[in-house]
Amino acid sequence: MTVVPTVTLKSGEKIPVVGLGTWLSKPGEVAQALKIALKNGYRHIDCAHAYMNQDEIGQVLEEVIAQGSVKREELFITSKIWNTFHSYEKAKEGVDIILQQLKLKYIDLLLIHWPMGYQEGGEIFPRTADGNHMHYSDADYLDTWKALEEAVQAGKVKTIGLSNFNSQQIQRVIDHSHIQPAMLQIESHPYFQQTKLIDFCKEKGIEVTAYSPLGNMATPFRKEGQANLLEDPVILEIAKHHNKSPAQVIIHWSIQRGVIVIPKSTSEHRLKENFDVFDFELSKDEMAKMAGIDRNWRILDLTARDGDHKHFPFNIEF
């Protein structure tokens, strides 16, 4: 079984550098993918309330822990507080809901999913009548953060962090926190490398996890005609040189630049392949070639839907 390197977070917890992403894993598929992943050595599982599949993930976790095939302390489970749980009281409630769904006594890493708050107390996606926007709340993510800090003190969460925040928002959390953020999760792949934001985080001692590290062909946010990262000639050339797949090259590239990755798959072949990335290194020249294909191309661009929210993160450079 592959031994995956870990990174030590500010909290002292160790996170494996490759995890299983579960965004867009359909109910029914996610349980099977998780069982295959655990069987093949995955121990880092990335979840979120808004993915609406945590109940199924929780059933599998409860089952494998009860069977003794995996010990709870071997697992690193991430989840995320959703936008409809941003007020202090709702965020506290959100922590308990996540624990209940995942059937766990504690979460290893809990992130604020987005800086924007949505209308609370109803739908997870409280859309306006035309369906094009969300009903917002004016809840401040600093109140959400306070609830997460208390969850750490209560033993419900080991480590806390952020997702989809920009550098100014991260700094604001740092300036108003008792417990500093240990992680930022963002979209990052060779066509959207986010080097400035990653460098900012490294200066602050914040680790970075990349979602959609392979360019996410399955996401509904992709636009017609957008290039397939896995067919990029630079990546294909490097893959051929190392006798690896394009996906393996991209995953290793992320890890080599100090970024944790959570590729999503429900295929056993790809789950194994995404894990088999620790027996080669990219040369300086190859890393430079990879840096050269950045297109500053964000796939998950919510500007049309949420761009006028006062806490929308993507209105500044990084």
mmCIF file of C-alpha atoms in Angstrom:
data_model
loop_
_atom_site.group_PDB
_atom_site.id
_atom_site.type_symbol
_atom_site.label_atom_id
_atom_site.label_comp_id
_atom_site.label_asym_id
_atom_site.label_seq_id
_atom_site.Cartn_x
_atom_site.Cartn_y
_atom_site.Cartn_z
ATOM 1 C CA MET A 1 0.000 0.000 0.000
ATOM 2 C CA THR A 2 1.290 3.476 -0.920
ATOM 3 C CA VAL A 3 2.571 5.516 2.019
ATOM 4 C CA VAL A 4 1.486 9.098 1.399
ATOM 5 C CA PRO A 5 3.661 11.952 2.706
ATOM 6 C CA THR A 6 2.013 14.329 5.169
ATOM 7 C CA VAL A 7 2.291 18.032 5.950
ATOM 8 C CA THR A 8 2.150 19.258 9.557
ATOM 9 C CA LEU A 9 -0.379 22.052 10.056
ATOM 10 C CA LYS A 10 -0.162 24.940 12.552
ATOM 11 C CA SER A 11 -2.403 22.919 14.864
ATOM 12 C CA GLY A 12 0.161 20.085 14.933
ATOM 13 C CA GLU A 13 -2.151 17.773 12.955
ATOM 14 C CA LYS A 14 -0.686 15.929 9.959
ATOM 15 C CA ILE A 15 -2.580 16.025 6.645
ATOM 16 C CA PRO A 16 -1.820 13.576 3.788
ATOM 17 C CA VAL A 17 -0.810 15.467 0.625
ATOM 18 C CA VAL A 18 -3.273 13.527 -1.555
ATOM 19 C CA GLY A 19 -6.903 13.146 -0.569
ATOM 20 C CA LEU A 20 -10.193 12.071 -2.108
ATOM 21 C CA GLY A 21 -12.400 14.892 -3.335
ATOM 22 C CA THR A 22 -16.156 14.261 -3.038
ATOM 23 C CA TRP A 23 -17.631 17.358 -4.754
ATOM 24 C CA LEU A 24 -20.001 16.288 -7.567
ATOM 25 C CA SER A 25 -19.864 12.643 -6.430
ATOM 26 C CA LYS A 26 -23.455 11.517 -6.762
ATOM 27 C CA PRO A 27 -25.288 9.708 -3.956
ATOM 28 C CA GLY A 28 -24.824 5.987 -4.573
ATOM 29 C CA GLU A 29 -21.471 6.605 -6.278
ATOM 30 C CA VAL A 30 -19.741 8.334 -3.384
ATOM 31 C CA ALA A 31 -20.020 5.374 -0.966
ATOM 32 C CA GLN A 32 -18.508 2.993 -3.509
ATOM 33 C CA ALA A 33 -15.711 5.450 -4.385
ATOM 34 C CA LEU A 34 -14.911 5.968 -0.706
ATOM 35 C CA LYS A 35 -14.742 2.214 -0.015
ATOM 36 C CA ILE A 36 -12.387 1.705 -2.990
ATOM 37 C CA ALA A 37 -10.269 4.690 -1.930
ATOM 38 C CA LEU A 38 -9.936 3.486 1.671
ATOM 39 C CA LYS A 39 -9.044 -0.029 0.450
ATOM 40 C CA ASN A 40 -6.269 1.498 -1.674
ATOM 41 C CA GLY A 41 -4.732 3.548 1.122
ATOM 42 C CA TYR A 42 -6.525 6.909 0.960
ATOM 43 C CA ARG A 43 -6.892 8.390 4.452
ATOM 44 C CA HIS A 44 -7.588 12.061 3.660
ATOM 45 C CA ILE A 45 -11.238 12.618 2.635
ATOM 46 C CA ASP A 46 -12.519 16.050 1.641
ATOM 47 C CA CYS A 47 -16.208 16.661 2.321
ATOM 48 C CA ALA A 48 -18.652 19.563 2.673
ATOM 49 C CA HIS A 49 -22.191 20.152 3.901
ATOM 50 C CA ALA A 50 -23.142 21.670 0.518
ATOM 51 C CA TYR A 51 -22.076 18.560 -1.439
ATOM 52 C CA MET A 52 -25.211 16.897 0.011
ATOM 53 C CA ASN A 53 -23.578 13.468 0.269
ATOM 54 C CA GLN A 54 -22.134 13.517 3.808
ATOM 55 C CA ASP A 55 -24.809 11.151 5.187
ATOM 56 C CA GLU A 56 -23.628 8.454 2.796
ATOM 57 C CA ILE A 57 -19.967 9.171 3.555
ATOM 58 C CA GLY A 58 -20.769 8.984 7.277
ATOM 59 C CA GLN A 59 -22.348 5.533 6.869
ATOM 60 C CA VAL A 60 -19.193 4.215 5.186
ATOM 61 C CA LEU A 61 -16.912 5.784 7.818
ATOM 62 C CA GLU A 62 -18.996 4.321 10.642
ATOM 63 C CA GLU A 63 -18.906 0.908 8.964
ATOM 64 C CA VAL A 64 -15.139 0.745 8.283
ATOM 65 C CA ILE A 65 -14.243 2.067 11.753
ATOM 66 C CA ALA A 66 -16.601 -0.461 13.413
ATOM 67 C CA GLN A 67 -15.098 -3.287 11.334
ATOM 68 C CA GLY A 68 -11.610 -2.209 12.396
ATOM 69 C CA SER A 69 -10.330 -2.047 8.803
ATOM 70 C CA VAL A 70 -9.444 1.623 9.396
ATOM 71 C CA LYS A 71 -8.894 3.338 12.746
ATOM 72 C CA ARG A 72 -10.455 6.770 13.265
ATOM 73 C CA GLU A 73 -7.069 8.274 14.193
ATOM 74 C CA GLU A 74 -5.657 7.151 10.801
ATOM 75 C CA LEU A 75 -8.250 9.239 8.946
ATOM 76 C CA PHE A 76 -8.065 12.930 8.119
ATOM 77 C CA ILE A 77 -11.582 14.231 7.448
ATOM 78 C CA THR A 78 -12.186 17.747 6.149
ATOM 79 C CA SER A 79 -15.588 19.406 5.961
ATOM 80 C CA LYS A 80 -16.884 22.908 5.331
ATOM 81 C CA ILE A 81 -19.427 25.236 6.923
ATOM 82 C CA TRP A 82 -21.862 26.341 4.246
ATOM 83 C CA ASN A 83 -22.933 29.893 3.370
ATOM 84 C CA THR A 84 -26.363 29.516 5.028
ATOM 85 C CA PHE A 85 -24.621 28.911 8.390
ATOM 86 C CA HIS A 86 -22.535 32.097 8.707
ATOM 87 C CA SER A 87 -24.114 33.784 11.720
ATOM 88 C CA TYR A 88 -22.501 32.785 15.014
ATOM 89 C CA GLU A 89 -25.440 30.670 16.263
ATOM 90 C CA LYS A 90 -26.052 29.046 12.881
ATOM 91 C CA ALA A 91 -22.349 28.238 12.487
ATOM 92 C CA LYS A 92 -22.378 26.428 15.856
ATOM 93 C CA GLU A 93 -25.422 24.492 14.656
ATOM 94 C CA GLY A 94 -23.646 23.781 11.356
ATOM 95 C CA VAL A 95 -20.720 22.152 13.174
ATOM 96 C CA ASP A 96 -23.083 19.776 14.974
ATOM 97 C CA ILE A 97 -24.969 18.923 11.763
ATOM 98 C CA ILE A 98 -21.689 18.010 10.025
ATOM 99 C CA LEU A 99 -20.600 15.793 12.941
ATOM 100 C CA GLN A 100 -24.007 14.105 12.901
ATOM 101 C CA GLN A 101 -23.950 13.554 9.120
ATOM 102 C CA LEU A 102 -20.422 12.137 9.120
ATOM 103 C CA LYS A 103 -21.126 10.109 12.301
ATOM 104 C CA LEU A 104 -17.933 11.410 13.911
ATOM 105 C CA LYS A 105 -17.021 12.766 17.344
ATOM 106 C CA TYR A 106 -14.602 15.279 15.814
ATOM 107 C CA ILE A 107 -13.598 16.730 12.433
ATOM 108 C CA ASP A 108 -9.889 16.944 11.599
ATOM 109 C CA LEU A 109 -10.220 20.134 9.541
ATOM 110 C CA LEU A 110 -13.223 22.445 9.258
ATOM 111 C CA LEU A 111 -13.217 25.270 6.718
ATOM 112 C CA ILE A 112 -15.510 28.218 6.028
ATOM 113 C CA HIS A 113 -16.578 27.209 2.520
ATOM 114 C CA TRP A 114 -16.966 30.749 1.117
ATOM 115 C CA PRO A 115 -16.724 34.242 2.623
ATOM 116 C CA MET A 116 -20.265 35.112 1.411
ATOM 117 C CA GLY A 117 -23.261 34.495 3.654
ATOM 118 C CA TYR A 118 -26.597 33.390 2.163
ATOM 119 C CA GLN A 119 -30.076 33.760 3.656
ATOM 120 C CA GLU A 120 -30.347 31.410 6.634
ATOM 121 C CA GLY A 121 -33.027 29.012 7.796
ATOM 122 C CA GLY A 122 -34.246 27.689 4.443
ATOM 123 C CA GLU A 123 -32.760 26.108 1.340
ATOM 124 C CA ILE A 124 -29.020 25.365 1.011
ATOM 125 C CA PHE A 125 -29.148 27.376 -2.240
ATOM 126 C CA PRO A 126 -31.724 30.138 -1.530
ATOM 127 C CA ARG A 127 -32.179 31.301 -5.121
ATOM 128 C CA THR A 128 -33.977 34.450 -6.181
ATOM 129 C CA ALA A 129 -37.198 34.119 -8.218
ATOM 130 C CA ASP A 130 -35.314 34.269 -11.536
ATOM 131 C CA GLY A 131 -32.903 31.534 -10.347
ATOM 132 C CA ASN A 132 -29.838 33.573 -11.315
ATOM 133 C CA HIS A 133 -28.796 34.877 -7.895
ATOM 134 C CA MET A 134 -28.872 33.924 -4.223
ATOM 135 C CA HIS A 135 -30.672 35.671 -1.380
ATOM 136 C CA TYR A 136 -27.792 37.006 0.712
ATOM 137 C CA SER A 137 -27.364 37.488 4.434
ATOM 138 C CA ASP A 138 -25.236 40.250 5.922
ATOM 139 C CA ALA A 139 -23.575 37.786 8.345
ATOM 140 C CA ASP A 140 -19.861 38.441 8.784
ATOM 141 C CA TYR A 141 -17.442 35.529 8.341
ATOM 142 C CA LEU A 142 -15.631 36.759 11.495
ATOM 143 C CA ASP A 143 -18.703 35.577 13.453
ATOM 144 C CA THR A 144 -18.465 32.225 11.666
ATOM 145 C CA TRP A 145 -14.792 32.065 12.589
ATOM 146 C CA LYS A 146 -15.567 32.710 16.266
ATOM 147 C CA ALA A 147 -17.941 29.711 16.248
ATOM 148 C CA LEU A 148 -15.210 27.561 14.650
ATOM 149 C CA GLU A 149 -12.683 28.652 17.296
ATOM 150 C CA GLU A 150 -15.158 27.590 19.985
ATOM 151 C CA ALA A 151 -15.640 24.236 18.232
ATOM 152 C CA VAL A 152 -11.866 23.681 18.533
ATOM 153 C CA GLN A 153 -11.981 24.556 22.239
ATOM 154 C CA ALA A 154 -14.922 22.149 22.689
ATOM 155 C CA GLY A 155 -12.967 19.282 21.057
ATOM 156 C CA LYS A 156 -15.359 19.032 18.103
ATOM 157 C CA VAL A 157 -12.754 20.171 15.570
ATOM 158 C CA LYS A 158 -8.951 19.759 15.529
ATOM 159 C CA THR A 159 -7.965 22.397 12.941
ATOM 160 C CA ILE A 160 -9.771 25.297 11.244
ATOM 161 C CA GLY A 161 -9.244 27.122 7.988
ATOM 162 C CA LEU A 162 -10.766 28.903 5.007
ATOM 163 C CA SER A 163 -11.841 28.146 1.457
ATOM 164 C CA ASN A 164 -12.210 30.532 -1.499
ATOM 165 C CA PHE A 165 -11.054 33.566 0.530
ATOM 166 C CA ASN A 166 -8.821 36.248 -1.006
ATOM 167 C CA SER A 167 -5.635 37.600 0.594
ATOM 168 C CA GLN A 168 -7.366 40.620 2.187
ATOM 169 C CA GLN A 169 -10.069 38.425 3.719
ATOM 170 C CA ILE A 170 -7.468 35.959 5.030
ATOM 171 C CA GLN A 171 -5.535 38.834 6.608
ATOM 172 C CA ARG A 172 -8.728 40.124 8.222
ATOM 173 C CA VAL A 173 -9.352 36.709 9.815
ATOM 174 C CA ILE A 174 -5.717 36.571 11.018
ATOM 175 C CA ASP A 175 -6.052 40.061 12.545
ATOM 176 C CA HIS A 176 -9.244 39.179 14.450
ATOM 177 C CA SER A 177 -8.572 35.578 15.493
ATOM 178 C CA HIS A 178 -7.489 33.734 18.627
ATOM 179 C CA ILE A 179 -6.759 30.634 16.530
ATOM 180 C CA GLN A 180 -5.184 31.445 13.176
ATOM 181 C CA PRO A 181 -6.291 29.730 9.976
ATOM 182 C CA ALA A 182 -4.111 26.718 9.160
ATOM 183 C CA MET A 183 -5.439 25.968 5.669
ATOM 184 C CA LEU A 184 -6.765 27.683 2.564
ATOM 185 C CA GLN A 185 -8.572 25.548 0.005
ATOM 186 C CA ILE A 186 -8.811 27.061 -3.488
ATOM 187 C CA GLU A 187 -9.179 26.131 -7.124
ATOM 188 C CA SER A 188 -5.678 25.556 -8.478
ATOM 189 C CA HIS A 189 -4.407 23.660 -11.515
ATOM 190 C CA PRO A 190 -1.817 24.283 -14.258
ATOM 191 C CA TYR A 191 -4.188 26.645 -16.141
ATOM 192 C CA PHE A 192 -4.996 28.568 -12.909
ATOM 193 C CA GLN A 193 -1.902 28.340 -10.750
ATOM 194 C CA GLN A 194 -2.716 31.071 -8.181
ATOM 195 C CA THR A 195 0.985 31.552 -7.406
ATOM 196 C CA LYS A 196 0.587 34.951 -5.692
ATOM 197 C CA LEU A 197 -2.131 33.726 -3.341
ATOM 198 C CA ILE A 198 -0.203 30.524 -2.557
ATOM 199 C CA ASP A 199 2.957 32.542 -1.821
ATOM 200 C CA PHE A 200 0.926 34.849 0.448
ATOM 201 C CA CYS A 201 -0.368 31.833 2.398
ATOM 202 C CA LYS A 202 3.093 30.284 2.727
ATOM 203 C CA GLU A 203 4.383 33.563 4.216
ATOM 204 C CA LYS A 204 1.610 33.347 6.823
ATOM 205 C CA GLY A 205 2.256 29.674 7.636
ATOM 206 C CA ILE A 206 -1.020 28.636 5.985
ATOM 207 C CA GLU A 207 -1.001 25.428 3.931
ATOM 208 C CA VAL A 208 -2.911 25.288 0.644
ATOM 209 C CA THR A 209 -5.162 22.566 -0.769
ATOM 210 C CA ALA A 210 -6.102 22.603 -4.465
ATOM 211 C CA TYR A 211 -9.595 21.582 -5.491
ATOM 212 C CA SER A 212 -10.280 20.738 -9.147
ATOM 213 C CA PRO A 213 -6.528 20.034 -9.513
ATOM 214 C CA LEU A 214 -7.111 18.300 -12.875
ATOM 215 C CA GLY A 215 -9.294 21.059 -14.306
ATOM 216 C CA ASN A 216 -12.567 19.297 -13.403
ATOM 217 C CA MET A 217 -14.128 18.162 -16.676
ATOM 218 C CA ALA A 218 -17.345 17.231 -14.825
ATOM 219 C CA THR A 219 -18.235 20.593 -13.308
ATOM 220 C CA PRO A 220 -21.325 22.387 -14.675
ATOM 221 C CA PHE A 221 -19.332 25.640 -14.380
ATOM 222 C CA ARG A 222 -17.128 24.770 -17.371
ATOM 223 C CA LYS A 223 -17.945 26.700 -20.539
ATOM 224 C CA GLU A 224 -18.316 25.036 -23.936
ATOM 225 C CA GLY A 225 -15.085 24.792 -25.871
ATOM 226 C CA GLN A 226 -12.767 25.289 -22.874
ATOM 227 C CA ALA A 227 -9.521 23.366 -23.234
ATOM 228 C CA ASN A 228 -8.981 20.005 -21.573
ATOM 229 C CA LEU A 229 -5.959 20.288 -19.294
ATOM 230 C CA LEU A 230 -5.221 16.564 -19.693
ATOM 231 C CA GLU A 231 -4.620 17.112 -23.422
ATOM 232 C CA ASP A 232 -2.138 19.986 -23.016
ATOM 233 C CA PRO A 233 0.957 19.282 -25.192
ATOM 234 C CA VAL A 234 3.421 20.373 -22.471
ATOM 235 C CA ILE A 235 1.834 18.001 -19.956
ATOM 236 C CA LEU A 236 1.640 15.167 -22.513
ATOM 237 C CA GLU A 237 5.356 15.573 -23.304
ATOM 238 C CA ILE A 238 6.345 15.448 -19.595
ATOM 239 C CA ALA A 239 4.023 12.473 -19.020
ATOM 240 C CA LYS A 240 5.617 10.554 -21.887
ATOM 241 C CA HIS A 241 9.121 11.275 -20.544
ATOM 242 C CA HIS A 242 8.251 9.867 -17.097
ATOM 243 C CA ASN A 243 5.987 7.063 -18.384
ATOM 244 C CA LYS A 244 3.118 8.515 -16.353
ATOM 245 C CA SER A 245 -0.393 9.711 -17.210
ATOM 246 C CA PRO A 246 -1.139 13.436 -17.634
ATOM 247 C CA ALA A 247 -3.191 13.313 -14.395
ATOM 248 C CA GLN A 248 -0.246 11.821 -12.475
ATOM 249 C CA VAL A 249 2.062 14.572 -13.775
ATOM 250 C CA ILE A 250 -0.398 17.303 -12.693
ATOM 251 C CA ILE A 251 -0.922 15.792 -9.232
ATOM 252 C CA HIS A 252 2.816 15.429 -8.701
ATOM 253 C CA TRP A 253 3.436 18.976 -9.986
ATOM 254 C CA SER A 254 1.017 20.330 -7.350
ATOM 255 C CA ILE A 255 2.665 18.361 -4.555
ATOM 256 C CA GLN A 256 6.155 19.365 -5.721
ATOM 257 C CA ARG A 257 5.164 23.038 -5.493
ATOM 258 C CA GLY A 258 3.945 22.472 -1.927
ATOM 259 C CA VAL A 259 0.203 22.216 -2.581
ATOM 260 C CA ILE A 260 -2.045 19.440 -1.234
ATOM 261 C CA VAL A 261 -4.447 17.927 -3.789
ATOM 262 C CA ILE A 262 -7.904 16.349 -3.586
ATOM 263 C CA PRO A 263 -8.695 14.883 -7.024
ATOM 264 C CA LYS A 264 -12.187 13.432 -7.284
ATOM 265 C CA SER A 265 -12.868 10.132 -8.985
ATOM 266 C CA THR A 266 -15.323 7.268 -8.704
ATOM 267 C CA SER A 267 -13.287 4.936 -10.964
ATOM 268 C CA GLU A 268 -11.049 2.350 -9.238
ATOM 269 C CA HIS A 269 -8.427 2.623 -11.987
ATOM 270 C CA ARG A 270 -8.163 6.411 -11.640
ATOM 271 C CA LEU A 271 -8.312 6.334 -7.833
ATOM 272 C CA LYS A 272 -5.261 4.037 -7.860
ATOM 273 C CA GLU A 273 -3.522 6.035 -10.584
ATOM 274 C CA ASN A 274 -4.030 9.366 -8.748
ATOM 275 C CA PHE A 275 -2.269 7.824 -5.737
ATOM 276 C CA ASP A 276 0.717 6.445 -7.645
ATOM 277 C CA VAL A 277 2.596 9.745 -7.925
ATOM 278 C CA PHE A 278 5.516 9.467 -5.491
ATOM 279 C CA ASP A 279 8.122 7.581 -7.542
ATOM 280 C CA PHE A 280 9.279 10.410 -9.838
ATOM 281 C CA GLU A 281 10.352 14.061 -9.708
ATOM 282 C CA LEU A 282 9.915 16.879 -12.199
ATOM 283 C CA SER A 283 13.130 18.632 -13.217
ATOM 284 C CA LYS A 284 13.647 22.397 -12.870
ATOM 285 C CA ASP A 285 13.118 22.706 -16.603
ATOM 286 C CA GLU A 286 9.858 20.723 -16.437
ATOM 287 C CA MET A 287 8.593 22.832 -13.508
ATOM 288 C CA ALA A 288 9.423 25.960 -15.544
ATOM 289 C CA LYS A 289 7.499 24.570 -18.533
ATOM 290 C CA MET A 290 4.508 23.885 -16.264
ATOM 291 C CA ALA A 291 4.678 27.447 -14.904
ATOM 292 C CA GLY A 292 4.579 28.656 -18.511
ATOM 293 C CA ILE A 293 1.146 27.188 -19.318
ATOM 294 C CA ASP A 294 -0.764 29.222 -16.694
ATOM 295 C CA ARG A 295 -3.757 30.926 -18.363
ATOM 296 C CA ASN A 296 -5.164 32.595 -15.213
ATOM 297 C CA TRP A 297 -8.301 30.655 -16.076
ATOM 298 C CA ARG A 298 -10.754 30.180 -13.199
ATOM 299 C CA ILE A 299 -13.343 27.468 -13.876
ATOM 300 C CA LEU A 300 -15.500 27.960 -10.759
ATOM 301 C CA ASP A 301 -16.340 31.600 -11.459
ATOM 302 C CA LEU A 302 -19.422 32.690 -9.507
ATOM 303 C CA THR A 303 -19.183 36.358 -10.535
ATOM 304 C CA ALA A 304 -22.501 36.291 -12.421
ATOM 305 C CA ARG A 305 -24.303 34.741 -9.444
ATOM 306 C CA ASP A 306 -22.612 36.243 -6.390
ATOM 307 C CA GLY A 307 -20.399 39.037 -7.716
ATOM 308 C CA ASP A 308 -22.332 41.834 -6.012
ATOM 309 C CA HIS A 309 -22.103 40.259 -2.526
ATOM 310 C CA LYS A 310 -20.098 42.516 -0.207
ATOM 311 C CA HIS A 311 -17.843 39.567 0.719
ATOM 312 C CA PHE A 312 -17.426 38.167 -2.812
ATOM 313 C CA PRO A 313 -13.729 37.136 -2.966
ATOM 314 C CA PHE A 314 -12.817 37.277 -6.648
ATOM 315 C CA ASN A 315 -13.054 41.041 -7.253
ATOM 316 C CA ILE A 316 -9.352 41.619 -6.478
ATOM 317 C CA GLU A 317 -6.241 40.132 -8.085
ATOM 318 C CA PHE A 318 -5.572 37.514 -5.360
#
